[in-house]
Coordinates of C-alpha atoms in Angstrom, one line a residue:
M1 CA -86.6 -23.3 167.1
L2 CA -89.8 -26.1 168.3
I3 CA -87.4 -27.6 169.4
A4 CA -85.7 -25.2 171.5
G5 CA -89.0 -23.4 172.0
G6 CA -89.7 -26.1 174.5
A7 CA -87.1 -25.2 177.3
F8 CA -88.8 -21.5 177.1
K9 CA -92.6 -22.5 177.8
H10 CA -91.3 -24.0 180.3
R11 CA -89.9 -21.0 182.0
G12 CA -93.5 -19.2 180.4
L13 CA -91.1 -17.2 178.5
A14 CA -92.1 -18.7 175.0
A15 CA -93.7 -16.3 173.7
E16 CA -90.9 -13.6 173.9
F17 CA -88.8 -16.5 172.8
F18 CA -90.6 -16.2 169.4
E19 CA -91.3 -12.1 169.2
V20 CA -86.7 -11.9 169.1
F21 CA -86.3 -14.8 166.6
N22 CA -88.9 -13.6 165.0
A23 CA -87.2 -9.6 164.8
K24 CA -84.6 -11.0 164.9
I25 CA -85.0 -13.9 161.7
F26 CA -88.5 -13.8 160.5
S27 CA -88.8 -9.8 159.8
R28 CA -85.0 -10.2 158.4
T29 CA -85.8 -12.7 156.3
V30 CA -86.2 -13.5 152.3
W31 CA -88.8 -15.8 152.3
E32 CA -89.3 -17.6 148.2
N33 CA -92.3 -15.5 147.0
G34 CA -93.5 -14.9 150.4
Q35 CA -93.3 -13.8 153.8
C36 CA -94.0 -16.1 156.8
E37 CA -96.9 -16.1 158.6
L38 CA -96.1 -17.4 162.4
D39 CA -97.4 -15.9 165.6
A40 CA -96.3 -16.5 168.9
G41 CA -99.8 -18.6 169.9
V42 CA -99.0 -20.3 166.4
F43 CA -95.8 -21.1 167.9
I44 CA -96.6 -22.2 171.6
H45 CA -99.6 -24.5 170.1
G46 CA -96.6 -26.1 168.0
V47 CA -94.3 -26.8 170.6
S48 CA -97.0 -28.7 172.7
M49 CA -97.8 -30.5 169.4
L50 CA -94.3 -31.8 168.6
N51 CA -94.4 -32.8 172.5
D52 CA -97.8 -34.8 172.0
V53 CA -96.9 -36.3 168.9
L54 CA -93.4 -37.2 170.4
S55 CA -95.3 -38.4 173.6
N56 CA -97.1 -41.0 170.7
V57 CA -93.9 -42.4 169.0
V58 CA -93.5 -45.4 170.2
D59 CA -90.3 -46.9 167.6
E60 CA -88.1 -44.4 168.3
G61 CA -86.5 -46.5 170.9
P62 CA -85.8 -45.3 175.0
L63 CA -85.7 -41.5 175.7
H64 CA -83.1 -41.6 178.1
S65 CA -81.1 -38.5 177.4
Q66 CA -81.9 -35.0 175.9
D67 CA -79.9 -35.9 172.6
D68 CA -82.9 -39.0 172.2
I69 CA -85.0 -36.7 172.8
Y70 CA -83.7 -34.2 170.6
R71 CA -82.7 -36.9 167.5
A72 CA -87.0 -37.9 168.3
K73 CA -88.3 -35.1 167.6
Q74 CA -86.2 -33.9 164.5
H75 CA -87.1 -37.0 163.2
L76 CA -90.3 -36.2 163.1
M77 CA -90.0 -32.4 162.2
Y78 CA -88.1 -33.2 159.5
G79 CA -91.2 -36.1 158.3
K80 CA -89.6 -39.4 159.3
K81 CA -92.2 -40.1 160.7
G82 CA -95.4 -39.1 158.3
F83 CA -95.6 -35.9 156.0
D84 CA -98.0 -34.3 158.8
C85 CA -95.0 -33.9 161.2
L86 CA -93.2 -32.5 157.4
F87 CA -96.1 -30.0 156.5
G88 CA -97.2 -28.7 160.3
F89 CA -94.1 -28.5 161.8
S90 CA -93.2 -26.7 159.5
I91 CA -92.8 -22.5 158.4
P92 CA -96.5 -21.3 157.6
V93 CA -95.7 -18.5 154.9
V94 CA -97.3 -17.0 152.3
P95 CA -97.2 -15.2 149.2
A96 CA -96.9 -11.4 149.4
W97 CA -97.2 -8.4 147.4
K98 CA -94.3 -6.0 148.6
A99 CA -92.9 -6.0 145.0
G100 CA -96.4 -5.9 143.5
P101 CA -98.8 -8.6 143.1
P102 CA -97.0 -12.4 142.8
T103 CA -96.9 -13.8 138.6
R104 CA -99.5 -17.3 139.0
S105 CA -96.7 -19.6 139.2
Q106 CA -96.0 -17.6 142.6
Y107 CA -99.0 -17.8 143.8
Q108 CA -99.8 -21.0 143.1
D109 CA -96.5 -22.7 144.7
G110 CA -97.0 -20.2 147.8
M111 CA -100.9 -22.1 148.1
L112 CA -99.9 -24.8 147.3
K113 CA -96.9 -25.1 150.6
L114 CA -100.2 -22.7 152.5
L115 CA -102.8 -26.4 151.9
Q116 CA -99.8 -28.6 152.9
W117 CA -99.0 -26.5 156.3
L118 CA -102.9 -26.3 156.6
W119 CA -103.1 -30.0 156.2
G120 CA -100.4 -31.3 158.6
W121 CA -101.1 -28.7 161.3
T122 CA -105.0 -29.7 161.1
H123 CA -103.8 -33.8 161.0
L124 CA -101.6 -33.1 164.3
R125 CA -103.7 -30.9 165.7
T126 CA -106.9 -33.4 165.7
Q127 CA -104.6 -36.2 166.4
T128 CA -105.3 -37.8 163.2
M129 CA -103.6 -39.2 160.3
G130 CA -105.0 -38.6 156.9
R131 CA -103.3 -40.0 153.9
F132 CA -101.1 -37.6 151.6
P133 CA -102.5 -36.0 149.5
H134 CA -105.4 -38.1 149.7
D135 CA -107.3 -37.8 152.1
D136 CA -110.9 -35.8 153.0
L137 CA -109.6 -33.4 154.9
W138 CA -107.1 -31.7 151.7
E139 CA -110.0 -32.1 149.5
R140 CA -112.0 -29.6 151.4
I141 CA -108.8 -27.1 152.9
S142 CA -107.8 -27.3 148.7
T143 CA -111.4 -26.2 148.3
Q144 CA -111.8 -23.4 150.9
I145 CA -108.8 -21.9 149.3
G146 CA -108.6 -22.0 146.5
V147 CA -106.4 -24.0 145.7
G148 CA -108.2 -26.6 143.4
R149 CA -109.7 -24.6 140.8
L150 CA -105.7 -23.3 140.3
G151 CA -105.1 -26.6 138.4
R152 CA -102.2 -27.4 140.2
I153 CA -103.2 -30.7 142.2

């Protein structure tokens, strides 16, 4: 979606593209132990960050065709260039209460996924490189969202 979002952003339609995708796909998707917490603003920023990160990748070789650009973007999003891209370009999912309070296990899994997303997203936004999961940012975020108290990390 982030790859296709670049074409819509270029035409000034990224928010509308996201809203249609969200209404037809995300809102109808049954997420494991949670719900999608992505909005149009975060999506548009993610499209920009993907292009920024792509411009800093030097080991992909020349990107002469659109297929080369898509391939390089896929490598970034699938984590072949680091955990910051793998986590930061993923879809943030948080525990949902639709069927009642989440179990302790569901809550722990959801908060860990949220922590991973926040860690990757923050490193991408600030253009910093972290050492997963042992860097100061990981510790600060886990403390802020209370993951350290769950005994999982």
